[in-house]
Coordinates of C-alpha atoms in Angstrom, one line a residue:
Chain A
M1 CA 104.0 122.9 18.8
A2 CA 100.3 122.1 17.9
E3 CA 97.9 123.9 20.2
Q4 CA 94.3 123.0 20.6
H5 CA 92.1 125.9 19.8
N6 CA 92.0 128.1 22.9
K7 CA 88.6 129.6 23.5
N8 CA 89.7 131.5 26.6
K9 CA 90.3 135.2 26.9
Y10 CA 93.2 136.5 29.0
S11 CA 93.1 139.9 30.7
I12 CA 96.6 141.1 31.5
I13 CA 96.7 143.6 34.3
V14 CA 99.8 145.8 34.4
P15 CA 99.9 148.4 37.1
T16 CA 102.2 151.2 36.0
Y17 CA 104.0 154.2 37.6
N18 CA 106.5 156.1 35.5
E19 CA 107.0 153.3 32.9
R20 CA 106.7 155.2 29.7
L21 CA 109.3 153.2 27.8
N22 CA 108.8 149.9 29.5
I23 CA 105.1 149.8 28.9
A24 CA 105.6 150.2 25.2
L25 CA 108.2 147.4 25.2
I26 CA 105.9 145.1 27.2
V27 CA 103.0 145.7 24.8
F28 CA 105.2 144.9 21.8
L29 CA 106.5 141.7 23.4
V30 CA 103.0 140.5 24.5
F31 CA 101.8 140.8 20.9
K32 CA 104.9 139.1 19.7
H33 CA 104.6 136.1 22.0
I34 CA 100.8 135.4 22.1
P35 CA 99.6 136.4 18.7
D36 CA 97.0 133.6 18.4
V37 CA 95.4 134.1 21.8
D38 CA 92.4 136.3 22.7
F39 CA 93.7 138.8 25.2
E40 CA 93.5 142.4 26.4
I41 CA 96.1 144.4 28.3
I42 CA 94.7 146.6 31.1
I43 CA 97.0 149.3 32.1
V44 CA 96.3 150.8 35.5
D45 CA 98.4 153.9 35.7
D46 CA 98.5 155.9 38.9
G47 CA 98.9 159.3 37.4
S48 CA 102.4 159.0 36.2
P49 CA 104.1 162.3 35.7
D50 CA 106.4 161.1 33.0
G51 CA 103.7 160.8 30.3
T52 CA 103.1 157.0 30.5
Q53 CA 99.4 157.6 29.7
D54 CA 100.3 159.5 26.5
I55 CA 102.4 156.5 25.4
V56 CA 99.5 154.2 26.1
K57 CA 97.3 156.2 23.9
Q58 CA 99.9 156.0 21.1
L59 CA 99.9 152.2 21.6
Q60 CA 96.2 152.2 21.3
Q61 CA 96.5 153.8 17.9
V62 CA 98.8 151.0 16.8
Y63 CA 97.2 148.0 18.4
G64 CA 93.6 149.0 18.9
D65 CA 91.7 150.1 22.0
D66 CA 90.0 146.8 22.2
H67 CA 93.3 145.2 23.0
I68 CA 94.8 148.0 25.1
L69 CA 92.7 149.4 27.9
L70 CA 93.8 152.4 29.9
R71 CA 92.2 152.5 33.2
A72 CA 94.0 155.2 35.1
R73 CA 93.8 156.5 38.6
P74 CA 94.6 159.9 39.9
R75 CA 97.7 159.1 42.0
K76 CA 99.6 156.2 43.7
L77 CA 97.0 154.2 45.5
G78 CA 98.7 150.8 46.0
L79 CA 99.2 147.6 44.2
G80 CA 96.3 145.6 45.7
T81 CA 93.8 148.2 44.8
A82 CA 95.4 148.5 41.3
Y83 CA 94.6 144.8 40.7
I84 CA 91.0 145.2 42.0
H85 CA 90.6 148.3 39.8
G86 CA 91.9 146.3 36.8
L87 CA 89.7 143.3 37.6
K88 CA 86.6 145.5 37.4
H89 CA 87.3 146.1 33.8
A90 CA 88.5 142.7 32.9
S91 CA 86.4 140.9 30.3
G92 CA 88.5 137.7 30.1
N93 CA 87.9 134.5 32.1
F94 CA 91.6 134.5 33.0
V95 CA 93.7 137.2 34.5
V96 CA 97.5 137.6 34.3
I97 CA 99.3 140.0 36.7
M98 CA 102.8 141.1 35.9
D99 CA 105.2 143.9 36.7
A100 CA 105.7 146.8 34.4
D101 CA 109.4 147.2 34.6
L102 CA 110.2 144.3 32.2
S103 CA 111.6 142.1 35.0
H104 CA 108.7 139.8 33.9
H105 CA 109.2 138.8 30.3
P106 CA 106.0 138.3 28.2
K107 CA 107.7 135.4 26.5
Y108 CA 106.6 133.2 29.4
L109 CA 102.9 133.9 28.8
P110 CA 102.6 130.9 26.4
H111 CA 104.1 128.7 29.2
F112 CA 101.6 129.9 31.7
I113 CA 98.7 129.4 29.4
K114 CA 99.9 125.9 28.3
K115 CA 100.5 124.8 31.9
Q116 CA 97.0 125.9 32.9
M117 CA 95.4 124.2 29.9
E118 CA 97.3 121.0 30.6
T119 CA 96.5 120.8 34.3
G120 CA 93.3 122.7 34.7
A121 CA 94.9 124.7 37.5
S122 CA 93.2 127.6 39.1
I123 CA 96.5 129.5 39.5
V124 CA 99.8 129.3 37.6
T125 CA 102.6 131.1 39.4
G126 CA 106.0 132.0 38.0
T127 CA 108.9 130.8 40.1
R128 CA 112.5 132.2 39.9
Y129 CA 113.9 129.6 42.3
V130 CA 113.8 126.3 40.3
R131 CA 116.0 125.0 37.6
G132 CA 114.9 126.6 34.3
G133 CA 114.2 129.8 36.1
G134 CA 116.6 132.2 37.7
V135 CA 117.6 135.8 38.4
H136 CA 120.1 138.2 37.0
G137 CA 121.4 141.4 38.5
W138 CA 121.2 140.3 42.2
T139 CA 124.0 140.9 44.5
L140 CA 125.1 138.1 46.9
M141 CA 123.5 139.9 49.8
R142 CA 120.2 140.1 48.0
K143 CA 120.3 136.4 47.2
L144 CA 121.2 135.6 50.8
T145 CA 118.3 137.6 52.2
S146 CA 115.9 136.2 49.6
R147 CA 116.9 132.6 50.3
G148 CA 116.8 133.2 54.1
A149 CA 113.4 134.8 53.8
N150 CA 112.2 131.9 51.7
V151 CA 113.4 129.2 54.1
L152 CA 111.8 131.0 57.0
A153 CA 108.5 131.4 55.2
H154 CA 108.5 127.7 54.2
T155 CA 109.3 126.5 57.7
L156 CA 106.5 128.6 59.2
L157 CA 103.8 128.5 56.5
W158 CA 104.3 125.3 54.5
P159 CA 102.9 127.2 51.5
G160 CA 103.2 124.6 48.7
V161 CA 104.9 126.9 46.2
S162 CA 108.6 127.7 45.8
D163 CA 108.4 131.4 45.1
L164 CA 106.1 133.2 47.6
T165 CA 106.8 136.8 46.7
G166 CA 106.7 136.5 42.9
S167 CA 104.1 138.6 41.2
F168 CA 104.0 137.0 37.7
R169 CA 100.9 134.9 37.9
L170 CA 97.9 133.6 35.9
Y171 CA 94.6 133.3 37.8
K172 CA 91.2 132.1 36.8
K173 CA 89.2 135.3 37.1
S174 CA 86.7 133.9 39.6
V175 CA 89.6 132.6 41.8
L176 CA 91.4 136.0 41.8
E177 CA 88.2 137.8 42.8
D178 CA 87.6 135.3 45.6
I179 CA 91.1 135.6 47.1
I180 CA 91.7 139.3 46.6
S181 CA 88.7 140.2 48.7
S182 CA 90.2 138.6 51.7
C183 CA 93.8 140.0 51.4
V184 CA 94.7 143.1 53.4
S185 CA 98.5 143.3 53.2
K186 CA 100.6 145.7 51.2
G187 CA 103.6 145.3 48.9
Y188 CA 105.3 142.0 48.5
V189 CA 103.6 140.6 51.7
F190 CA 100.4 141.1 49.6
Q191 CA 101.7 138.7 47.0
M192 CA 102.6 136.2 49.7
E193 CA 99.2 136.6 51.3
M194 CA 97.5 135.9 48.0
I195 CA 99.2 132.7 47.3
V196 CA 99.1 131.4 50.8
R197 CA 95.3 132.1 51.1
A198 CA 94.9 130.4 47.7
S199 CA 96.8 127.4 49.0
R200 CA 94.8 127.2 52.2
K201 CA 91.5 127.4 50.3
G202 CA 92.6 124.3 48.4
Y203 CA 92.9 125.9 44.9
H204 CA 95.0 123.9 42.4
I205 CA 98.3 125.8 42.0
E206 CA 100.9 125.0 39.4
E207 CA 104.3 126.6 38.9
V208 CA 106.3 127.6 35.8
P209 CA 110.0 128.5 35.9
I210 CA 110.6 132.1 34.9
T211 CA 113.7 134.2 34.6
F212 CA 113.8 137.6 36.3
V213 CA 116.2 140.3 35.0
D214 CA 116.5 143.1 37.5
R215 CA 117.1 146.3 35.6
V216 CA 117.0 148.5 38.5
Y217 CA 120.6 148.2 39.5
G218 CA 121.9 149.4 42.8
S219 CA 118.5 150.1 44.3
S220 CA 118.8 148.3 47.6
K221 CA 115.3 147.8 48.9
L222 CA 116.4 145.8 51.9
G223 CA 116.9 148.0 54.9
G224 CA 116.1 147.1 58.5
S225 CA 112.5 148.3 58.2
E226 CA 112.0 146.0 55.2
I227 CA 113.0 143.0 57.2
V228 CA 110.8 144.1 60.1
E229 CA 107.8 144.4 57.7
Y230 CA 108.5 141.0 56.3
L231 CA 108.7 139.4 59.7
K232 CA 105.5 141.1 60.7
G233 CA 103.9 139.9 57.5
L234 CA 105.0 136.3 58.2
V235 CA 103.6 136.3 61.7
Y236 CA 100.3 137.8 60.4
L237 CA 100.1 135.1 57.8
L238 CA 101.0 132.4 60.3
V239 CA 98.2 133.4 62.6
T240 CA 95.4 134.4 60.2
T241 CA 95.6 131.8 57.3
Chain B
M1 CA 91.7 123.9 59.9
K2 CA 93.8 127.0 60.3
H3 CA 97.5 126.6 59.8
I4 CA 98.4 127.8 63.3
V5 CA 96.2 125.2 64.8
K6 CA 98.1 122.5 62.9
I7 CA 101.4 123.8 64.2
M8 CA 100.1 124.1 67.7
T9 CA 98.8 120.5 67.6
L10 CA 102.2 119.4 66.4
L11 CA 104.0 121.2 69.2
V12 CA 101.6 119.8 71.8
A13 CA 102.1 116.3 70.5
I14 CA 105.9 116.7 70.7
T15 CA 105.6 118.2 74.2
A16 CA 103.5 115.2 75.3
V17 CA 106.1 112.8 74.0
W18 CA 108.8 114.7 75.8
I19 CA 106.8 114.7 79.1
S20 CA 106.2 111.0 78.8
L21 CA 109.9 110.5 78.3
L22 CA 110.6 112.4 81.5
Q23 CA 108.0 110.3 83.4
T24 CA 109.1 106.9 82.2
A25 CA 112.8 107.7 82.5
M26 CA 113.7 105.3 79.7
I27 CA 116.4 107.8 78.8
P28 CA 118.3 109.3 81.7
Q29 CA 116.5 112.4 82.9
S30 CA 119.5 114.6 82.5
H31 CA 119.4 113.9 78.7
T32 CA 115.7 114.3 78.5
W33 CA 115.7 117.8 80.0
L34 CA 118.1 118.9 77.2
L35 CA 116.0 117.4 74.4
P36 CA 114.1 120.7 73.6
L37 CA 117.4 122.5 73.3
Y38 CA 118.7 119.9 70.9
F39 CA 115.5 120.2 68.9
I40 CA 115.8 123.9 68.6
V41 CA 119.5 123.8 67.7
S42 CA 118.8 121.1 65.1
L43 CA 116.1 123.2 63.6
G44 CA 118.4 126.2 63.5
C45 CA 121.2 124.1 61.8
Y46 CA 118.7 122.7 59.4
G47 CA 117.6 126.2 58.5
L48 CA 121.1 127.4 58.0
F49 CA 121.9 124.4 55.9
M50 CA 118.9 125.0 53.6
V51 CA 119.9 128.6 53.2
G52 CA 123.4 127.6 52.3
V53 CA 122.3 124.9 49.8
G54 CA 119.8 127.3 48.3
L55 CA 122.4 130.0 47.9
M56 CA 124.8 127.7 46.2
Q57 CA 122.2 126.4 43.8
F58 CA 120.6 129.8 43.3
P59 CA 119.7 129.7 39.6
T60 CA 121.1 132.6 37.6
C61 CA 120.5 133.6 34.0
P62 CA 123.1 136.1 32.7
Q63 CA 122.2 135.2 29.1
E64 CA 118.7 136.5 29.7
A65 CA 120.0 140.0 30.1
I66 CA 121.5 139.8 26.6
L67 CA 118.3 138.4 25.2
L68 CA 116.4 141.2 26.8
Q69 CA 118.7 143.8 25.3
Q70 CA 118.0 142.3 21.9
D71 CA 114.2 142.3 22.5
V72 CA 114.4 145.9 23.6
I73 CA 116.2 146.9 20.3
E74 CA 113.7 145.0 18.2
A75 CA 110.8 146.5 20.1
K76 CA 112.1 150.1 19.8
E77 CA 112.6 149.7 16.0
F78 CA 109.1 148.4 15.4
L79 CA 107.4 151.0 17.7
K80 CA 109.4 153.9 16.3
H81 CA 108.3 152.8 12.9
K82 CA 104.7 152.9 14.0
G83 CA 104.9 156.3 15.5
V84 CA 105.2 155.5 19.2
D85 CA 107.6 157.7 21.1
V86 CA 110.3 155.5 22.4
G87 CA 113.1 158.0 22.1
S88 CA 113.7 159.1 25.7
D89 CA 114.8 157.0 28.7

């Protein structure tokens, strides 16, 4: 497909913790899928004991340290601060955030970029819940709680996006800086807070279907405390946004 | 305005309509008193219905797992060739 010359630069922030193999795979796939785009990958590693940072240094040998930036931190310090840390070193005018465990596939990066250029959107968010998107590796229970949580959130918050907890997103850098300064939640509620605040502030948000392959089988992250956290997060968002 | 204000306004408007229905007694009062209950039950049913529909239509992508496996193989080959340690894991 013919693409107009893209003068933008994309900073891809990937927070990592013990992802020594996945980070290498992700870097390869990013280079494979957006070869003609100006980008940098900013890896914010929280002191992984498995040698992730050594692998990043090897990747820098292969791909160049102008494309692969290692901006490590001493220990696990949370996702929100990882993005803020990555943002400080981002030289692009657009920022992509994505997970490091390969549930977010870099092959969707061209879709995000194209959607943004076509619509001029401030944010393009990946959604797993529309046709063209999807998940793999989820049990029925997980789908049920996901759908239930989604319906509840939509009824209460009227967010304007179909996937609230997704974390595969493209932001204009200035927009991300603006929103992230007002978000205080942690974990996936943080992702919800980001997109809901953006929606309230009137930013133009577009969606792109993505597929999500869960490779961490059997790890059930949905206990009673998770549900309580989620409900608390919803009420907080209901009242403060 | 803040979202919660919007919702509160909506609830106040609905309550005002309900109270006026009670006052004017166009509908028999016994029915009117039950309207809030009907409303909540309908909301609950609607929610359950949406969950059910969403669950049935939940998009899945088993072929993506296979494609991912292929990508992983391709990536490992290339990276090994370039001296990146992809052996373990």
